[in-house]
Tab-separated table of C-alpha atoms and ligand atoms in Angstrom:
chain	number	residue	atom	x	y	z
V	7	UNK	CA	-6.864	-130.145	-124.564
V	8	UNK	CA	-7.336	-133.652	-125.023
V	9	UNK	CA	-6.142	-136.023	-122.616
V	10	UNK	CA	-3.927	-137.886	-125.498
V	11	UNK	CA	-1.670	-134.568	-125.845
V	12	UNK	CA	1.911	-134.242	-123.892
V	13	UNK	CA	1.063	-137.663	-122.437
V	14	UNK	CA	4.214	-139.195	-120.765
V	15	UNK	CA	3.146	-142.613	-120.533
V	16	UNK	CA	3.910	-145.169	-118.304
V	17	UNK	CA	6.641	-148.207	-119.315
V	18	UNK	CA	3.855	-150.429	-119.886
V	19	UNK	CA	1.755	-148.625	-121.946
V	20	UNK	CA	4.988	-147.782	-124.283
V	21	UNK	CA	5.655	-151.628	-124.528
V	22	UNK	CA	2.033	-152.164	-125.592
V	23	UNK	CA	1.849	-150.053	-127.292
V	24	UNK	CA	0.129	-150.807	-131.261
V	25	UNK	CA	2.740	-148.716	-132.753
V	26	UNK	CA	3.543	-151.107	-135.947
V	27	UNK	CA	3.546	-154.288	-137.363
V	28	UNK	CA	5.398	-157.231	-135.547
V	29	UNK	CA	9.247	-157.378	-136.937
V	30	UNK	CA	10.751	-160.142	-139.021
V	31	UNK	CA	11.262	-162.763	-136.307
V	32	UNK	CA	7.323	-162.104	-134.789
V	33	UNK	CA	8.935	-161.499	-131.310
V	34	UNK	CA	6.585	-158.016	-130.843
V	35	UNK	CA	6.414	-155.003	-132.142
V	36	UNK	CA	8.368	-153.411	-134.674
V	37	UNK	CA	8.999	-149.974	-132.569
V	38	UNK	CA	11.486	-147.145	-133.870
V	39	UNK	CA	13.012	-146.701	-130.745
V	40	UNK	CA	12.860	-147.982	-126.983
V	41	UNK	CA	11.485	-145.543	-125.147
V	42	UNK	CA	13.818	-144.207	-122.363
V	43	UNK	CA	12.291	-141.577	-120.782
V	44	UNK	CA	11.379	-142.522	-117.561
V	45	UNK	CA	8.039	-140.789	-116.571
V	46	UNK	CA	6.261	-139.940	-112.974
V	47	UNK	CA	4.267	-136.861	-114.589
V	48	UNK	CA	0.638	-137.362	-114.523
V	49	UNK	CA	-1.481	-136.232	-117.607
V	50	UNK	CA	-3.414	-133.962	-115.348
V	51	UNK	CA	-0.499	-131.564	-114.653
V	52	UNK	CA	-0.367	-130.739	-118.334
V	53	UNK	CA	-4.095	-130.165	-118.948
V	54	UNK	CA	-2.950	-126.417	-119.729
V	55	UNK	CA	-5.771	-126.203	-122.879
V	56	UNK	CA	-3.920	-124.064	-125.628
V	57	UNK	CA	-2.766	-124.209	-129.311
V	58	UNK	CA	-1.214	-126.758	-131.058
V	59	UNK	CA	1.692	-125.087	-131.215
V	60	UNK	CA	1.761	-124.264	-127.471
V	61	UNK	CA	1.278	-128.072	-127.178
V	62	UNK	CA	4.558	-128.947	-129.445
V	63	UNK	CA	5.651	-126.622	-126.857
V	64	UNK	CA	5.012	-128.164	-124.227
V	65	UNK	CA	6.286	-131.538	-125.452
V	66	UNK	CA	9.519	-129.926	-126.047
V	67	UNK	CA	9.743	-128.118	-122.545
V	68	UNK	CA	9.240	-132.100	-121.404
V	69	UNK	CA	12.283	-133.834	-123.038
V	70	UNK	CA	14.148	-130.793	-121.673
V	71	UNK	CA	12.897	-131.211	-118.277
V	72	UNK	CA	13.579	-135.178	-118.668
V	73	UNK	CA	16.942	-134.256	-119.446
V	74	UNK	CA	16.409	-135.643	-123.041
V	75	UNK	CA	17.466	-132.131	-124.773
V	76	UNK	CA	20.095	-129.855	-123.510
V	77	UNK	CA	20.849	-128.200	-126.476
V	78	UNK	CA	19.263	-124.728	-127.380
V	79	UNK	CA	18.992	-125.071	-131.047
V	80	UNK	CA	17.336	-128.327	-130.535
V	81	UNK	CA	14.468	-126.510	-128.593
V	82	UNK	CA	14.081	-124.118	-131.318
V	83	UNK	CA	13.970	-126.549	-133.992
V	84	UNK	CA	11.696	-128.390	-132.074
V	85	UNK	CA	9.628	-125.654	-130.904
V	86	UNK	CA	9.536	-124.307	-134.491
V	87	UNK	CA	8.350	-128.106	-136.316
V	88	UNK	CA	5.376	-128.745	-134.882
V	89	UNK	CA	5.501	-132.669	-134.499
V	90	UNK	CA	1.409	-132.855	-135.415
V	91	UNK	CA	1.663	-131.785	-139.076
V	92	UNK	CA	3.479	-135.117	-139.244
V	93	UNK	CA	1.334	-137.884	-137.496
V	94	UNK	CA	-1.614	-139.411	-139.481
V	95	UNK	CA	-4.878	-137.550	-138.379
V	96	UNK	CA	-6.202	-139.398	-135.474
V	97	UNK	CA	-2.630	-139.915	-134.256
V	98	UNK	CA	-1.431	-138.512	-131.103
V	99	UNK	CA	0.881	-135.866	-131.806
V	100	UNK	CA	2.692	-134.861	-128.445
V	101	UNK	CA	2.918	-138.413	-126.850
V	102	UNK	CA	6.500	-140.244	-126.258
V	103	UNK	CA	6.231	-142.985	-128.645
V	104	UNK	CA	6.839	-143.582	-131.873
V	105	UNK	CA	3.828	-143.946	-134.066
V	106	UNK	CA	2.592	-145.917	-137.213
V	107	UNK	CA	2.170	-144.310	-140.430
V	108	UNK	CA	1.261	-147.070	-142.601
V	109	UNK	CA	3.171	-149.519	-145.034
V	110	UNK	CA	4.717	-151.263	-141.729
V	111	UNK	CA	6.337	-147.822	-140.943
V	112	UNK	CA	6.712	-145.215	-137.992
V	113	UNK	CA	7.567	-142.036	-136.965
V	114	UNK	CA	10.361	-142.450	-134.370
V	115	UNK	CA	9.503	-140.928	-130.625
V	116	UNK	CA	9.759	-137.709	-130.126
V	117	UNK	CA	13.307	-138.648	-127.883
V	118	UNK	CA	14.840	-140.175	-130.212
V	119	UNK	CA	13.907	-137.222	-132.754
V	120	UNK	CA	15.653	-135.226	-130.543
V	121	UNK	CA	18.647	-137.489	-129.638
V	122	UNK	CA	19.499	-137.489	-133.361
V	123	UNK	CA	19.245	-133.782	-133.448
V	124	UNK	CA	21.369	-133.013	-130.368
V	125	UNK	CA	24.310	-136.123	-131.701
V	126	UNK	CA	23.914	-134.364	-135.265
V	127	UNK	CA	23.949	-130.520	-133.785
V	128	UNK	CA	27.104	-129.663	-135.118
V	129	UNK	CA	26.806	-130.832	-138.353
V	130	UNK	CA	23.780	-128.968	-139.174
V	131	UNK	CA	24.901	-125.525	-139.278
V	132	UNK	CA	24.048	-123.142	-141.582
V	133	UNK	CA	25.506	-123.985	-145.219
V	134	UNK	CA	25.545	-127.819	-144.026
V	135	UNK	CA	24.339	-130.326	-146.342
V	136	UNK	CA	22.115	-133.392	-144.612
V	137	UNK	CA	21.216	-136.614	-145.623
V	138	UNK	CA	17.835	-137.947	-144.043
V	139	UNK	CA	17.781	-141.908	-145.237
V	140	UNK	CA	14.125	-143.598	-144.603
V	141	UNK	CA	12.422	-140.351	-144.404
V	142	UNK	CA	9.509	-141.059	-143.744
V	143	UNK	CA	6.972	-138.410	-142.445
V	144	UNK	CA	9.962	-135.448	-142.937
V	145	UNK	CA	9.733	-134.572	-139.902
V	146	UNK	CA	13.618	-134.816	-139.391
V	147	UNK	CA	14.557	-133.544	-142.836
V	148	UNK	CA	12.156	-130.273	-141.857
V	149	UNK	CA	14.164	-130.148	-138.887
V	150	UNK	CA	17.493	-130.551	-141.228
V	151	UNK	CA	16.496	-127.735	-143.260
V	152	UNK	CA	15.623	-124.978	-141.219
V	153	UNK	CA	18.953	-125.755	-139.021
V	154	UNK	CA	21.088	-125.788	-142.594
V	155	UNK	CA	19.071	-122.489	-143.804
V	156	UNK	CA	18.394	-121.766	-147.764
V	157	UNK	CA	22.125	-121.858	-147.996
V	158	UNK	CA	22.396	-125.436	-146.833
V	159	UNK	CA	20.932	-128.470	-148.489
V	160	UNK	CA	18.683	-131.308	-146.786
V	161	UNK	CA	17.631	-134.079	-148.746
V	162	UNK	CA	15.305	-136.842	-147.513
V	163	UNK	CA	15.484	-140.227	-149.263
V	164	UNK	CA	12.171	-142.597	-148.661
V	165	UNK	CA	11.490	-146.050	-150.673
V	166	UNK	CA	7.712	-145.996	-150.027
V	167	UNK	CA	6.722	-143.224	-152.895
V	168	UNK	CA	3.335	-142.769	-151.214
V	169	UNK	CA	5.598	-141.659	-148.237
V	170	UNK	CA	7.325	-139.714	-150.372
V	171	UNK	CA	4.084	-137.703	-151.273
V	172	UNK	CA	2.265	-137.539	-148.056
V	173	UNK	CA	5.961	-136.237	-146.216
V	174	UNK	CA	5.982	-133.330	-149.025
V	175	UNK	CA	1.964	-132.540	-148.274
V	176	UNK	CA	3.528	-132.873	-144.241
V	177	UNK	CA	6.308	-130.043	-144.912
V	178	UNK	CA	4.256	-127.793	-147.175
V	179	UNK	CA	2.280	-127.672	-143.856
V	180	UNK	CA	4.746	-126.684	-141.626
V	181	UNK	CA	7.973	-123.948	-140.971
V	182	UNK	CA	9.432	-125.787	-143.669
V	183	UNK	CA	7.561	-125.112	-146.527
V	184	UNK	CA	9.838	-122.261	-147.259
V	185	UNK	CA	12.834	-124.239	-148.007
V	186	UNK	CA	10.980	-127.209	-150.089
V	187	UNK	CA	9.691	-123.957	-151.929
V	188	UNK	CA	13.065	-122.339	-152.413
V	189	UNK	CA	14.986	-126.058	-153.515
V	190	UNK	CA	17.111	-126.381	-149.990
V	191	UNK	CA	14.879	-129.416	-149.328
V	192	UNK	CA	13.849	-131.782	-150.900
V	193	UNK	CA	12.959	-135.353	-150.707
V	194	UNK	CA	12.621	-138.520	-152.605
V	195	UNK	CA	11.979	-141.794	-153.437
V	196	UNK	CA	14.963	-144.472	-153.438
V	197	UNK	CA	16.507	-146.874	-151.940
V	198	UNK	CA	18.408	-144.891	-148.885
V	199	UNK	CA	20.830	-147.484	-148.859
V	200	UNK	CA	22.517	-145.679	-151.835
V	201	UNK	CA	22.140	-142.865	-150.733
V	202	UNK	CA	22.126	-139.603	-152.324
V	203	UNK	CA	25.020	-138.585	-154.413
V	204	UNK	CA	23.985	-136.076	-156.233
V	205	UNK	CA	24.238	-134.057	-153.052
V	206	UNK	CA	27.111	-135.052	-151.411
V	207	UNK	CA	29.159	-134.877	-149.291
V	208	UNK	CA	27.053	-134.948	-146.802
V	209	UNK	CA	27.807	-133.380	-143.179
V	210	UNK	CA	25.409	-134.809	-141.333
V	211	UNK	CA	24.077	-138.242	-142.254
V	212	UNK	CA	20.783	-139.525	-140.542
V	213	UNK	CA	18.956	-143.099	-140.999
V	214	UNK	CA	15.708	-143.685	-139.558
V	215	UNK	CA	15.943	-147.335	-140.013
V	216	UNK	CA	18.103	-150.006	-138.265
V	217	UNK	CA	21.114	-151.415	-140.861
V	218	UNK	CA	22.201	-154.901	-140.700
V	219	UNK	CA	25.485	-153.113	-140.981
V	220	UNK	CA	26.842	-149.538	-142.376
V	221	UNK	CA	26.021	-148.976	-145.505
V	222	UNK	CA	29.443	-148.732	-147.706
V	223	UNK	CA	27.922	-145.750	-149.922
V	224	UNK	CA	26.328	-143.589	-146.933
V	225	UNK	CA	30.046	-144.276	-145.437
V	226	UNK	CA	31.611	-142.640	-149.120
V	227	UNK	CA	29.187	-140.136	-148.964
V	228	UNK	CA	30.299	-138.204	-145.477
V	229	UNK	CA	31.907	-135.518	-145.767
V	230	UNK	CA	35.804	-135.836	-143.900
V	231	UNK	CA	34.766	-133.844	-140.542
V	232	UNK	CA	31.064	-135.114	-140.735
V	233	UNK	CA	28.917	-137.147	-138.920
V	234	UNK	CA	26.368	-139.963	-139.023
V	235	UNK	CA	23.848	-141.600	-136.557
V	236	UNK	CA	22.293	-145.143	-137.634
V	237	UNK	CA	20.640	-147.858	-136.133
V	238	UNK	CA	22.425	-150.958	-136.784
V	239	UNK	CA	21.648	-154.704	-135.663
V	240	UNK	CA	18.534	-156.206	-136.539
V	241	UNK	CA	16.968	-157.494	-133.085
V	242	UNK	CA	18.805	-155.912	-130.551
V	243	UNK	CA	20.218	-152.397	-132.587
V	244	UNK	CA	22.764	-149.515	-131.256
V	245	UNK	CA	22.640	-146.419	-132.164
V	246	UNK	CA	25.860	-145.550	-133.922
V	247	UNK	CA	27.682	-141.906	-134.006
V	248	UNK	CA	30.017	-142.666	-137.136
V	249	UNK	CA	32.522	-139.766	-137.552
V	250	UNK	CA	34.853	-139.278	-140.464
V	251	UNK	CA	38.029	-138.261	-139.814
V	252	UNK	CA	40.216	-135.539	-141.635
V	253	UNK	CA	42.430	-138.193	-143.063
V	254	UNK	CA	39.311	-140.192	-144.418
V	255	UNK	CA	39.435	-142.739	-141.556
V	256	UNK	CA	36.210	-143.513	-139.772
V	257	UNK	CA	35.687	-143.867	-136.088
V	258	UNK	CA	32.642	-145.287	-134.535
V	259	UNK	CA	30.624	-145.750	-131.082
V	260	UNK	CA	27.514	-147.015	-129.938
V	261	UNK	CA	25.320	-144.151	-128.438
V	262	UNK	CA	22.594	-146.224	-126.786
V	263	UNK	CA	20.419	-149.685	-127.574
V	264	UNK	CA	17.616	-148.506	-129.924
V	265	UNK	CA	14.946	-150.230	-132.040
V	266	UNK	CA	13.943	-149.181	-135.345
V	267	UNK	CA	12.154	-150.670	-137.950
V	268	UNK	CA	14.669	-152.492	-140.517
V	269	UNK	CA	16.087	-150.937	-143.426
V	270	UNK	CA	15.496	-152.916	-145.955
V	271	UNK	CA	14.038	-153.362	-149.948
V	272	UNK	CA	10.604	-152.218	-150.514
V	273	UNK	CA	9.589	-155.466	-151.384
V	274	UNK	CA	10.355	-157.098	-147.394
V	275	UNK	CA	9.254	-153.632	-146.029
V	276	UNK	CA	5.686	-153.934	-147.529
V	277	UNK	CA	5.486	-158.178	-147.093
V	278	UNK	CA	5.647	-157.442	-143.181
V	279	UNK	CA	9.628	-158.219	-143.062
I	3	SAH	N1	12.619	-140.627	-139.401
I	3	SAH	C1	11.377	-141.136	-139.925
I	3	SAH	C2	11.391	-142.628	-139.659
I	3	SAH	C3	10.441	-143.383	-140.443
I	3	SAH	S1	10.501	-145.143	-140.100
I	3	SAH	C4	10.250	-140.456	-139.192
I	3	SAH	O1	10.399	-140.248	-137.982
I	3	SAH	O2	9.220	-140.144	-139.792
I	3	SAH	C5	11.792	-145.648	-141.185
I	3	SAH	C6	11.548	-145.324	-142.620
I	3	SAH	O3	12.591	-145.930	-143.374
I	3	SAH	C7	10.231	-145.856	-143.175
I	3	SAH	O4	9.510	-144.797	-143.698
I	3	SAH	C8	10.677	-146.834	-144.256
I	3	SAH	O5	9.770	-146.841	-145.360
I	3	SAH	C9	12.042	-146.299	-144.621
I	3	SAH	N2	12.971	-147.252	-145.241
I	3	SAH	C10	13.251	-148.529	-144.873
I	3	SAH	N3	14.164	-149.073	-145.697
I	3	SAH	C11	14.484	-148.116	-146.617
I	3	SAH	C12	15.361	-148.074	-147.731
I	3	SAH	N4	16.095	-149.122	-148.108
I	3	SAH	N5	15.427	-146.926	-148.439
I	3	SAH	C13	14.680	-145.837	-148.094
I	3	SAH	N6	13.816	-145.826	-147.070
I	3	SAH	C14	13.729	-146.949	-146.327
């Protein structure tokens, strides 16, 4: 096993991380996320050897052990999406960081993949339908799908079309191929910040890029009883939980300080911000 797998790096290599381009104001790098896990495990105590799959494992058995994921269906989702058929070749699957994919993009850490699943567990139940806006590599909306089963619906919106493609060649790939196959999943390209309404309601909302504010359409399109997490801010971002009430009201609270790349129009996005 190379000695770039299951890697819990240090603070300082996370902030240096060449993970994307710099953001809008130039003040450093673009990052999907701060990483938060704080790590004392050397690489060494992971050099286990084994399967891919074992080494998704392994990553997974990680953010439990770093108290990251609690929840059981999280695991299994986790377990069952292996995070490599979604990293450009070349790209360290298993590390804690999130990771460029091209066109000023990245896929979010592997925490914050899991965050969103564990705030978003409930509303991704069989029969669900989820929203995944700035898809990216679909490693999320995979995720979405095999936690909503054929009988729920997960739909992954992306503006970059070659994203678009490359996330479909990503899913074919993995557990989720079934789904994409059978119509449950699907994803394409759009601006997110409409959203999707030919699906909706949507239970479970998910954006994997930081709002200047909500977006008044994603807020239409949850369901009354659903859910959605979103980065919103543009330097300093929270993570939002954004539940709609039974009456249609909408209550909100910032999970934790994130940073995402910005969601924005193609145009910025492929300009550098
Ligand atoms: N959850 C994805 C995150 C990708 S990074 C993953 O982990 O793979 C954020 C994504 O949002 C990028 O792919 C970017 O192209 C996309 N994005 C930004 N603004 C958007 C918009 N207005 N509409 C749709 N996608 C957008």
């Amino acid at each position: 096993m190379s000695s770039d797998n299951l890697a819990c790096p240090s603070t300082s290599d996370l902030r240096t991380q060449p993970v994307a381009a710099l953001d809008k104001e130039g003040i450093g790098p673009a990052m999907t996320s701060i990483p938060m896990i704080a790590c004392s495990t050397s690489l060494s105590e992971h050099h286990s050897g084994g399967s891919g799959t074992n080494k998704n494992k392994q990553m997974v058995e990680q953010l439990q052990r770093y108290g990251v994921i609690s929840s059981k269906k999280v695991v299994e989702v986790m377990e069952t999406i292996d995070r490599a058929l979604f990293v450009p070749d070349g790209t360290p699957a298993y590390v804690d960081s999130p990771m460029a994919i091209g066109y000023n993009a990245t896929i979010s850490a592997p925490h914050m993949h899991a965050t969103c699943l564990q705030l978003l567990e409930e509303n991704l139940q069989p029969g669900m339908h989820a929203l995944d806006v700035g898809s990216g590599t679909g490693y999320l909306t995979a995720c979405f799908a095999t936690m909503v089963g054929p009988q729920g619906r997960a739909i992954g919106v992306e503006h970059i079309p070659e994203l678009v493609a490359s996330s479909i060649k990503n899913i074919e790939k993995s557990a989720a191929a079934s789904p994409l196959k059978g119509g449950s999943l699907s994803v394409h390209a759009g601006d997110g910040r409409e959203g999707w309404p030919e699906h909706a309601p949507y239970d479970a909302i998910h954006v994997g890029a930081a709002a200047p504010e909500i977006p008044q359409p994603l807020i239409d399109q949850l369901k009354p009883g659903g859910r959605m997490v979103i980065p919103v801010g543009k330097i300093f971002q929270d993570l939002q939980v954004v539940d709609k009430n039974l009456d249609g009201s909408v209550s909100i609270r910032s999970e934790t300080a994130v940073r995402y790349v910005p969601l924005t129009s193609r145009d910025a996005q492929l300009k550098g911000y």
